[in-house]
Coordinates of N, CA and C in Angstrom, one line a residue:
M212 N 4.1 4.9 25.8 CA 5.4 5.0 25.2 C 6.3 6.1 25.8
T213 N 5.8 6.8 26.8 CA 6.5 7.8 27.4 C 7.0 7.5 28.8
S214 N 6.8 6.2 29.2 CA 7.2 5.9 30.6 C 8.7 5.8 30.7
S215 N 9.2 5.7 31.9 CA 10.7 5.7 32.1 C 11.3 4.3 31.7
A216 N 10.4 3.3 31.6 CA 10.9 2.0 31.2 C 10.9 1.8 29.7
A217 N 12.1 1.4 29.2 CA 12.2 1.3 27.7 C 11.4 0.0 27.3
P218 N 10.7 0.1 26.1 CA 10.1 -1.1 25.6 C 11.2 -2.1 25.3
A219 N 10.8 -3.4 25.4 CA 11.8 -4.5 25.2 C 12.0 -4.6 23.7
T220 N 13.2 -5.0 23.3 CA 13.5 -5.3 21.9 C 14.3 -6.6 21.7
P221 N 13.7 -7.7 22.1 CA 14.4 -9.0 21.8 C 14.5 -9.1 20.3
S222 N 15.2 -10.2 19.9 CA 15.5 -10.3 18.4 C 14.2 -10.6 17.6
D223 N 13.2 -11.0 18.2 CA 11.9 -11.3 17.5 C 10.9 -10.2 17.6
T224 N 11.3 -9.0 18.1 CA 10.5 -7.9 18.2 C 10.7 -7.0 17.0
S225 N 9.6 -6.5 16.4 CA 9.7 -5.7 15.2 C 10.0 -4.2 15.5
V226 N 11.0 -3.7 14.9 CA 11.3 -2.3 15.0 C 10.2 -1.5 14.5
L227 N 9.4 -2.0 13.5 CA 8.3 -1.3 12.9 C 7.2 -1.0 13.9
D228 N 7.1 -1.7 15.0 CA 6.0 -1.6 15.9 C 6.4 -0.8 17.2
L229 N 7.6 -0.2 17.2 CA 8.0 0.6 18.4 C 7.3 1.9 18.5
A230 N 7.1 2.6 17.4 CA 6.5 3.9 17.3 C 6.2 4.2 15.9
P231 N 5.2 5.1 15.6 CA 4.9 5.4 14.2 C 6.0 6.2 13.5
V232 N 6.8 6.9 14.2 CA 7.9 7.6 13.6 C 9.2 7.3 14.4
V233 N 10.3 7.0 13.7 CA 11.6 6.8 14.2 C 12.4 8.0 13.9
P234 N 12.8 8.9 14.9 CA 13.7 10.0 14.6 C 15.1 9.5 14.0
V235 N 15.5 10.1 13.0 CA 16.8 9.9 12.4 C 17.7 11.0 12.8
V236 N 18.7 10.7 13.7 CA 19.4 11.7 14.4 C 20.9 11.7 13.9
V237 N 21.4 12.9 13.6 CA 22.8 13.1 13.3 C 23.4 14.0 14.4
L238 N 24.3 13.4 15.1 CA 24.9 14.1 16.3 C 26.4 14.4 16.0
H239 N 26.7 15.7 16.1 CA 28.1 16.1 15.9 C 28.8 16.3 17.3
D240 N 28.0 16.4 18.4 CA 28.6 16.5 19.7 C 27.9 15.5 20.6
A241 N 28.6 14.5 21.1 CA 28.0 13.5 22.0 C 27.4 14.1 23.2
A242 N 27.8 15.3 23.6 CA 27.2 15.9 24.8 C 25.7 16.2 24.6
D243 N 25.3 16.3 23.3 CA 23.9 16.6 23.0 C 23.0 15.3 23.1
A244 N 23.6 14.2 23.1 CA 22.9 12.9 22.9 C 21.9 12.7 23.9
V245 N 22.2 12.8 25.2 CA 21.3 12.5 26.3 C 20.2 13.5 26.4
P246 N 20.4 14.8 26.4 CA 19.3 15.7 26.4 C 18.4 15.6 25.2
L247 N 18.9 15.3 24.1 CA 18.1 15.2 22.8 C 17.2 13.9 23.0
A248 N 17.8 12.8 23.4 CA 17.1 11.6 23.6 C 16.0 11.8 24.6
R249 N 16.3 12.4 25.7 CA 15.2 12.7 26.7 C 14.1 13.5 26.2
A250 N 14.4 14.5 25.3 CA 13.3 15.3 24.7 C 12.5 14.4 23.8
L251 N 13.1 13.6 23.0 CA 12.3 12.7 22.1 C 11.4 11.8 22.9
V252 N 12.0 11.2 23.9 CA 11.2 10.2 24.7 C 10.0 11.0 25.4
A253 N 10.3 12.2 25.9 CA 9.2 12.9 26.5 C 8.1 13.3 25.6
G254 N 8.5 13.4 24.3 CA 7.5 13.7 23.3 C 6.7 12.5 22.8
G255 N 7.2 11.3 23.2 CA 6.5 10.1 22.8 C 7.2 9.2 21.7
L256 N 8.4 9.5 21.4 CA 9.2 8.8 20.4 C 10.4 8.1 21.1
P257 N 10.2 6.9 21.5 CA 11.2 6.2 22.3 C 12.3 5.5 21.4
A258 N 11.9 5.2 20.1 CA 12.9 4.5 19.2 C 13.7 5.6 18.5
I259 N 15.0 5.6 18.7 CA 15.8 6.7 18.2 C 17.0 6.1 17.4
E260 N 17.1 6.5 16.1 CA 18.1 6.0 15.2 C 19.2 7.0 15.2
V261 N 20.4 6.7 15.7 CA 21.6 7.6 15.7 C 22.4 7.1 14.5
T262 N 22.6 8.0 13.5 CA 23.3 7.5 12.3 C 24.8 7.6 12.5
L263 N 25.5 6.7 11.8 CA 26.9 6.6 11.9 C 27.6 7.5 10.8
R264 N 27.1 8.8 10.8 CA 27.7 9.7 9.9 C 28.7 10.7 10.5
T265 N 28.9 10.6 11.8 CA 29.8 11.5 12.5 C 30.7 10.8 13.4
P266 N 31.8 11.3 13.8 CA 32.7 10.7 14.8 C 32.0 10.5 16.2
A267 N 31.0 11.3 16.4 CA 30.3 11.3 17.7 C 29.3 10.2 17.9
A268 N 29.0 9.5 16.8 CA 27.9 8.6 16.8 C 28.0 7.5 17.8
L269 N 29.1 6.8 17.9 CA 29.2 5.6 18.8 C 29.1 6.1 20.3
E270 N 29.8 7.2 20.6 CA 29.8 7.7 21.9 C 28.3 8.1 22.3
S271 N 27.6 8.7 21.3 CA 26.2 9.1 21.5 C 25.3 7.9 21.8
I272 N 25.5 6.8 21.0 CA 24.7 5.6 21.2 C 25.0 5.1 22.6
R273 N 26.3 5.1 23.0 CA 26.7 4.5 24.3 C 26.0 5.4 25.4
A274 N 26.0 6.7 25.3 CA 25.5 7.6 26.3 C 24.0 7.4 26.5
I275 N 23.3 7.4 25.3 CA 21.8 7.2 25.4 C 21.4 5.9 26.0
A276 N 22.2 4.8 25.6 CA 21.9 3.5 26.1 C 22.1 3.4 27.7
A277 N 23.1 4.2 28.1 CA 23.4 4.1 29.6 C 22.5 5.1 30.4
E278 N 22.1 6.2 29.8 CA 21.5 7.3 30.6 C 20.1 7.6 30.4
V279 N 19.5 7.0 29.3 CA 18.1 7.3 29.0 C 17.3 6.0 29.0
P280 N 16.8 5.6 30.1 CA 16.2 4.3 30.2 C 14.9 4.2 29.4
G281 N 14.3 5.3 29.1 CA 13.0 5.3 28.3 C 13.3 5.2 26.8
A282 N 14.5 5.2 26.4 CA 14.8 5.2 25.0 C 15.2 3.8 24.5
V283 N 14.8 3.5 23.2 CA 15.3 2.4 22.5 C 16.3 2.9 21.4
V284 N 17.5 2.9 21.7 CA 18.5 3.5 20.8 C 19.0 2.5 19.8
G285 N 19.0 3.0 18.5 CA 19.5 2.1 17.4 C 20.5 2.8 16.6
A286 N 21.2 2.1 15.7 CA 22.2 2.7 14.9 C 21.8 2.7 13.5
G287 N 22.0 3.8 12.8 CA 21.6 3.9 11.4 C 22.9 4.1 10.5
T288 N 22.7 4.0 9.2 CA 23.8 4.0 8.3 C 24.9 2.9 8.6
V289 N 24.3 1.8 9.0 CA 25.2 0.6 9.2 C 25.5 0.0 7.9
I290 N 26.8 -0.1 7.5 CA 27.1 -0.6 6.2 C 28.2 -1.6 6.2
S291 N 28.6 -2.1 7.3 CA 29.6 -3.1 7.4 C 29.5 -4.0 8.6
P292 N 30.0 -5.2 8.6 CA 30.0 -6.1 9.8 C 30.6 -5.4 11.0
E293 N 31.7 -4.6 10.7 CA 32.3 -3.9 11.8 C 31.4 -2.9 12.5
H294 N 30.6 -2.2 11.7 CA 29.6 -1.3 12.2 C 28.6 -2.1 13.1
V295 N 28.2 -3.2 12.7 CA 27.3 -4.1 13.5 C 27.9 -4.4 14.8
R296 N 29.1 -4.9 14.8 CA 29.8 -5.2 16.0 C 30.0 -4.0 17.0
D297 N 30.5 -2.9 16.4 CA 30.8 -1.8 17.2 C 29.5 -1.1 17.8
T298 N 28.4 -1.0 17.0 CA 27.2 -0.4 17.6 C 26.5 -1.2 18.6
V299 N 26.5 -2.5 18.3 CA 25.8 -3.4 19.3 C 26.6 -3.4 20.6
D300 N 28.0 -3.4 20.5 CA 28.8 -3.3 21.7 C 28.6 -2.0 22.5
A301 N 28.2 -0.9 21.7 CA 28.0 0.4 22.3 C 26.6 0.5 23.0
G302 N 25.7 -0.5 22.7 CA 24.4 -0.5 23.3 C 23.2 -0.4 22.3
A303 N 23.5 -0.4 21.0 CA 22.4 -0.3 20.0 C 21.5 -1.4 20.1
R304 N 20.2 -1.2 20.1 CA 19.2 -2.2 20.3 C 18.4 -2.5 19.0
F305 N 18.7 -1.8 17.9 CA 18.3 -2.2 16.6 C 19.3 -1.6 15.6
L306 N 19.2 -2.1 14.4 CA 20.2 -1.7 13.3 C 19.4 -1.3 12.1
V307 N 19.9 -0.3 11.4 CA 19.2 0.2 10.1 C 20.3 0.4 9.1
S308 N 20.2 -0.1 7.9 CA 21.2 0.1 6.9 C 20.5 0.8 5.7
P309 N 21.2 1.6 4.9 CA 20.7 2.2 3.7 C 20.6 1.2 2.5
G310 N 21.3 0.1 2.6 CA 21.3 -0.9 1.6 C 21.9 -2.2 2.3
W311 N 22.1 -3.3 1.5 CA 22.6 -4.5 2.1 C 23.4 -5.3 1.1
T312 N 24.3 -6.1 1.7 CA 25.1 -7.2 1.0 C 24.9 -8.4 1.8
D313 N 25.3 -9.6 1.3 CA 25.1 -10.8 2.0 C 25.9 -10.8 3.3
A314 N 27.1 -10.2 3.2 CA 28.0 -10.2 4.4 C 27.4 -9.3 5.5
L315 N 26.8 -8.2 5.1 CA 26.2 -7.3 6.1 C 25.0 -7.9 6.7
L316 N 24.2 -8.6 5.8 CA 22.9 -9.2 6.3 C 23.2 -10.3 7.3
E317 N 24.2 -11.1 7.0 CA 24.6 -12.2 7.9 C 25.0 -11.6 9.3
A318 N 25.8 -10.5 9.2 CA 26.3 -9.9 10.5 C 25.1 -9.4 11.3
M319 N 24.1 -8.8 10.6 CA 22.9 -8.2 11.3 C 22.1 -9.4 11.8
K320 N 21.9 -10.5 11.1 CA 21.2 -11.6 11.6 C 21.8 -12.2 12.8
A321 N 23.2 -12.2 12.9 CA 23.9 -12.8 14.0 C 24.0 -11.9 15.2
S322 N 23.6 -10.6 15.0 CA 23.8 -9.6 16.1 C 22.9 -9.9 17.3
G323 N 21.7 -10.5 17.1 CA 20.8 -10.7 18.2 C 19.9 -9.6 18.4
V324 N 19.9 -8.5 17.6 CA 19.0 -7.4 17.7 C 18.2 -7.2 16.4
P325 N 17.1 -6.6 16.5 CA 16.3 -6.4 15.3 C 17.0 -5.5 14.3
F326 N 16.7 -5.7 13.0 CA 17.4 -4.9 12.0 C 16.5 -4.7 10.8
L327 N 16.8 -3.6 10.1 CA 16.1 -3.2 8.9 C 17.1 -2.9 7.8
P328 N 17.3 -3.9 6.9 CA 18.1 -3.7 5.7 C 17.4 -2.8 4.7
G329 N 18.2 -1.9 4.1 CA 17.6 -1.0 3.1 C 17.4 -1.5 1.7
V330 N 16.3 -1.1 1.1 CA 16.0 -1.5 -0.2 C 15.4 -0.3 -1.0
S331 N 15.5 -0.3 -2.3 CA 14.9 0.7 -3.1 C 14.3 0.2 -4.4
T332 N 14.5 -1.1 -4.6 CA 13.9 -1.8 -5.9 C 13.2 -3.0 -5.5
T333 N 12.3 -3.5 -6.4 CA 11.6 -4.7 -6.3 C 12.5 -5.9 -6.2
S334 N 13.5 -5.9 -7.0 CA 14.5 -7.1 -6.9 C 15.1 -7.2 -5.6
E335 N 15.5 -6.1 -5.0 CA 16.1 -6.1 -3.6 C 15.1 -6.7 -2.6
V336 N 13.9 -6.3 -2.7 CA 12.8 -6.8 -1.8 C 12.7 -8.3 -2.0
V337 N 12.6 -8.8 -3.2 CA 12.5 -10.2 -3.5 C 13.7 -11.0 -2.9
A338 N 14.9 -10.4 -3.1 CA 16.1 -11.1 -2.6 C 16.1 -11.2 -1.1
L339 N 15.6 -10.2 -0.4 CA 15.5 -10.3 1.0 C 14.4 -11.3 1.5
L340 N 13.3 -11.3 0.8 CA 12.3 -12.3 1.1 C 12.8 -13.7 0.9
E341 N 13.6 -13.9 -0.1 CA 14.2 -15.2 -0.4 C 15.1 -15.6 0.8
R342 N 15.7 -14.6 1.5 CA 16.6 -14.9 2.6 C 15.9 -14.9 3.9
G343 N 14.6 -14.8 3.9 CA 13.8 -14.9 5.2 C 13.6 -13.6 5.9
V344 N 13.9 -12.5 5.2 CA 13.7 -11.1 5.8 C 12.5 -10.5 5.3
R345 N 11.6 -10.1 6.1 CA 10.3 -9.5 5.7 C 10.2 -8.0 6.1
E346 N 11.0 -7.5 6.9 CA 10.9 -6.1 7.3 C 12.2 -5.4 6.9
M347 N 11.9 -4.2 6.2 CA 13.0 -3.5 5.5 C 12.8 -2.0 5.7
K348 N 13.9 -1.3 5.4 CA 13.9 0.1 5.3 C 13.7 0.4 3.8
F349 N 12.8 1.3 3.4 CA 12.7 1.8 2.0 C 13.3 3.1 1.9
F350 N 14.5 3.2 1.2 CA 15.3 4.4 1.1 C 16.0 4.5 -0.2
P351 N 16.1 5.8 -0.7 CA 15.5 7.0 -0.2 C 14.0 7.1 -0.6
A352 N 13.1 7.2 0.3 CA 11.7 7.0 0.1 C 11.1 7.9 -1.0
E353 N 11.3 9.2 -0.9 CA 10.7 10.1 -1.8 C 11.3 10.0 -3.2
A354 N 12.7 9.9 -3.2 CA 13.4 9.8 -4.5 C 13.1 8.5 -5.2
A355 N 12.9 7.4 -4.4 CA 12.7 6.1 -5.0 C 11.3 5.8 -5.4
G356 N 10.4 6.7 -5.3 CA 9.0 6.5 -5.8 C 7.9 6.8 -4.8
G357 N 8.3 7.0 -3.5 CA 7.3 7.4 -2.5 C 6.2 6.4 -2.3
T358 N 5.0 7.0 -1.9 CA 3.9 6.2 -1.6 C 3.3 5.4 -2.8
A359 N 3.5 5.9 -4.0 CA 3.0 5.2 -5.2 C 3.8 3.9 -5.4
Y360 N 5.1 4.0 -5.1 CA 5.9 2.8 -5.3 C 5.5 1.7 -4.3
L361 N 5.4 2.2 -3.0 CA 5.1 1.2 -2.0 C 3.7 0.6 -2.1
K362 N 2.8 1.4 -2.6 CA 1.4 0.9 -2.8 C 1.5 -0.2 -3.9
A363 N 2.3 0.1 -5.0 CA 2.4 -0.9 -6.0 C 3.0 -2.2 -5.6
L364 N 4.0 -2.1 -4.6 CA 4.6 -3.3 -4.1 C 3.7 -4.2 -3.3
S365 N 2.7 -3.5 -2.6 CA 1.8 -4.3 -1.7 C 1.0 -5.3 -2.4
G366 N 0.7 -5.2 -3.7 CA 0.0 -6.2 -4.4 C 0.7 -7.5 -4.6
P367 N 1.9 -7.5 -5.3 CA 2.6 -8.7 -5.5 C 3.4 -9.2 -4.3
L368 N 3.8 -8.3 -3.4 CA 4.6 -8.6 -2.3 C 4.0 -8.2 -1.0
P369 N 2.8 -8.7 -0.6 CA 2.2 -8.2 0.6 C 2.9 -8.6 1.9
Q370 N 3.8 -9.6 1.8 CA 4.4 -10.1 3.0 C 5.6 -9.2 3.4
A371 N 6.0 -8.3 2.6 CA 7.1 -7.3 3.0 C 6.5 -6.1 3.7
R372 N 7.2 -5.7 4.7 CA 6.8 -4.5 5.5 C 7.9 -3.5 5.5
F373 N 7.6 -2.2 5.6 CA 8.6 -1.2 5.4 C 8.6 -0.1 6.4
C374 N 9.8 0.5 6.6 CA 10.0 1.8 7.3 C 10.6 2.7 6.2
P375 N 9.7 3.5 5.5 CA 10.3 4.4 4.5 C 11.0 5.6 5.2
T376 N 12.1 6.0 4.6 CA 12.9 7.0 5.2 C 13.6 7.8 4.0
G377 N 13.6 9.1 4.2 CA 14.3 9.9 3.1 C 13.3 10.9 2.5
G378 N 13.4 12.1 3.0 CA 12.5 13.2 2.4 C 11.1 13.2 3.0
I379 N 10.8 12.5 4.0 CA 9.5 12.4 4.6 C 9.4 13.6 5.6
S380 N 8.2 14.2 5.7 CA 7.9 15.3 6.6 C 6.7 15.0 7.4
L381 N 6.4 15.9 8.3 CA 5.2 15.8 9.1 C 3.9 15.7 8.2
A382 N 4.0 16.5 7.1 CA 2.8 16.6 6.2 C 2.7 15.3 5.4
S383 N 3.8 14.7 5.0 CA 3.7 13.6 4.1 C 3.6 12.2 4.9
A384 N 4.0 12.2 6.1 CA 4.1 11.0 6.9 C 2.7 10.2 6.9
P385 N 1.6 10.9 7.2 CA 0.3 10.2 7.2 C 0.0 9.4 6.0
S386 N 0.4 9.9 4.8 CA 0.1 9.1 3.6 C 0.9 7.8 3.5
Y387 N 2.1 7.8 4.1 CA 2.9 6.6 4.2 C 2.3 5.7 5.2
L388 N 1.9 6.2 6.4 CA 1.5 5.4 7.5 C 0.1 4.7 7.2
A389 N -0.6 5.3 6.2 CA -1.9 4.7 5.8 C -1.8 3.5 5.0
L390 N -0.6 3.2 4.4 CA -0.4 2.1 3.6 C -0.3 0.8 4.4
P391 N -0.9 -0.3 3.9 CA -0.9 -1.5 4.7 C 0.5 -2.2 4.9
N392 N 1.4 -1.8 4.0 CA 2.8 -2.4 4.1 C 3.8 -1.5 4.8
V393 N 3.3 -0.5 5.4 CA 4.2 0.5 6.2 C 3.9 0.4 7.7
G394 N 4.9 0.1 8.4 CA 4.8 0.0 9.9 C 5.1 1.2 10.6
C395 N 6.1 2.0 10.1 CA 6.5 3.3 10.7 C 7.3 4.0 9.6
V396 N 7.6 5.3 9.9 CA 8.4 6.0 9.0 C 9.6 6.6 9.7
G397 N 10.7 6.9 9.0 CA 11.8 7.5 9.6 C 11.9 8.9 9.1
G398 N 12.3 9.8 10.0 CA 12.5 11.2 9.6 C 13.3 12.0 10.5
S399 N 13.7 13.2 10.1 CA 14.5 14.1 10.9 C 13.9 15.4 11.2
W400 N 12.6 15.6 10.8 CA 12.0 16.9 10.9 C 11.8 17.3 12.4
M401 N 11.7 16.3 13.3 CA 11.5 16.7 14.7 C 12.9 17.0 15.4
V402 N 14.0 16.9 14.7 CA 15.3 17.2 15.3 C 16.0 18.2 14.3
P403 N 15.4 19.3 14.1 CA 16.0 20.3 13.1 C 17.4 20.7 13.6
G404 N 18.3 20.9 12.7 CA 19.7 21.3 13.1 C 19.7 22.6 13.9
D405 N 18.9 23.6 13.7 CA 19.0 24.8 14.4 C 18.5 24.6 15.9
A406 N 17.6 23.7 16.1 CA 17.1 23.4 17.4 C 18.2 22.7 18.2
V407 N 18.9 21.7 17.6 CA 19.9 21.0 18.2 C 21.1 21.9 18.6
A408 N 21.4 22.8 17.6 CA 22.6 23.7 17.8 C 22.3 24.7 19.0
A409 N 21.0 25.1 19.1 CA 20.6 26.0 20.1 C 20.3 25.3 21.4
K410 N 20.3 24.0 21.4 CA 20.0 23.1 22.6 C 18.6 23.4 23.1
D411 N 17.7 23.6 22.1 CA 16.3 23.9 22.4 C 15.5 22.6 22.5
W412 N 15.7 21.9 23.6 CA 15.1 20.6 23.8 C 13.6 20.7 24.0
D413 N 13.1 21.8 24.5 CA 11.6 21.9 24.6 C 11.0 21.9 23.2
R414 N 11.6 22.6 22.2 CA 11.1 22.6 20.8 C 11.2 21.1 20.3
V415 N 12.3 20.4 20.5 CA 12.4 19.0 20.0 C 11.2 18.2 20.6
A416 N 11.0 18.4 21.9 CA 9.9 17.6 22.6 C 8.5 17.9 21.9
R417 N 8.3 19.2 21.6 CA 7.0 19.6 21.0 C 6.9 18.9 19.6
L418 N 8.0 19.0 18.8 CA 7.9 18.4 17.5 C 7.8 16.9 17.6
A419 N 8.4 16.3 18.6 CA 8.3 14.8 18.7 C 6.8 14.5 19.1
A420 N 6.2 15.3 19.9 CA 4.8 15.0 20.3 C 3.9 15.1 19.1
E421 N 4.1 16.1 18.2 CA 3.3 16.2 17.0 C 3.5 14.9 16.1
A422 N 4.7 14.4 16.1 CA 5.0 13.2 15.3 C 4.3 12.0 15.9
A423 N 4.5 11.9 17.2 CA 3.9 10.7 17.9 C 2.4 10.7 17.8
A424 N 1.8 11.8 17.7 CA 0.3 11.9 17.5 C -0.2 11.3 16.2
L425 N 0.7 11.1 15.3 CA 0.3 10.5 14.0 C -0.2 9.0 14.2
A426 N 0.2 8.4 15.3 CA -0.3 7.1 15.6 C -1.8 7.0 15.8
G427 N -2.4 8.2 16.3 CA -3.8 8.2 16.6 C -4.6 8.4 15.4

């Protein structure tokens, strides 16, 4: 997963199988996007979710897509069909939403890239399964019940698979990854704000390597 060639992500490829941990990145300066992405890839985390929480997000996605061939850059906090269009146009190769509506779901289905709509309740999971979607983001993971909730879901709804995100750390990630219905976790502990502000890309790469090792 650390080669210079990015893993393929056709529409039938699972986001959950790209890496055990997907870094959730908030970038305030697009100039940081490429060195940050290179550090994450060097550490073994090629799938990178850039959240649409800042004005720099689209430019950051565009820069990573163009300049970091080992990265599979995606867009997070996707909450509208316009977000889907703009991020895919910028080069996003997967989409992640904190929740979903029918309009958003249809736009993500039509985008041609893998996507993870967000859920936090059993009814939302069932509604997505009814619509043919089996892979989802579980958010906010810790606040919504954590590993106990996901373990409980695996009995009646074993066909659903999740990427839990929200409050997960290096210490808690293994307990999530051990669950049969969890394919990967999302987190931001490997991209701490002080390291990004200091442009300490070596530290980011070390933290990414620790996270990537969870696959073993």
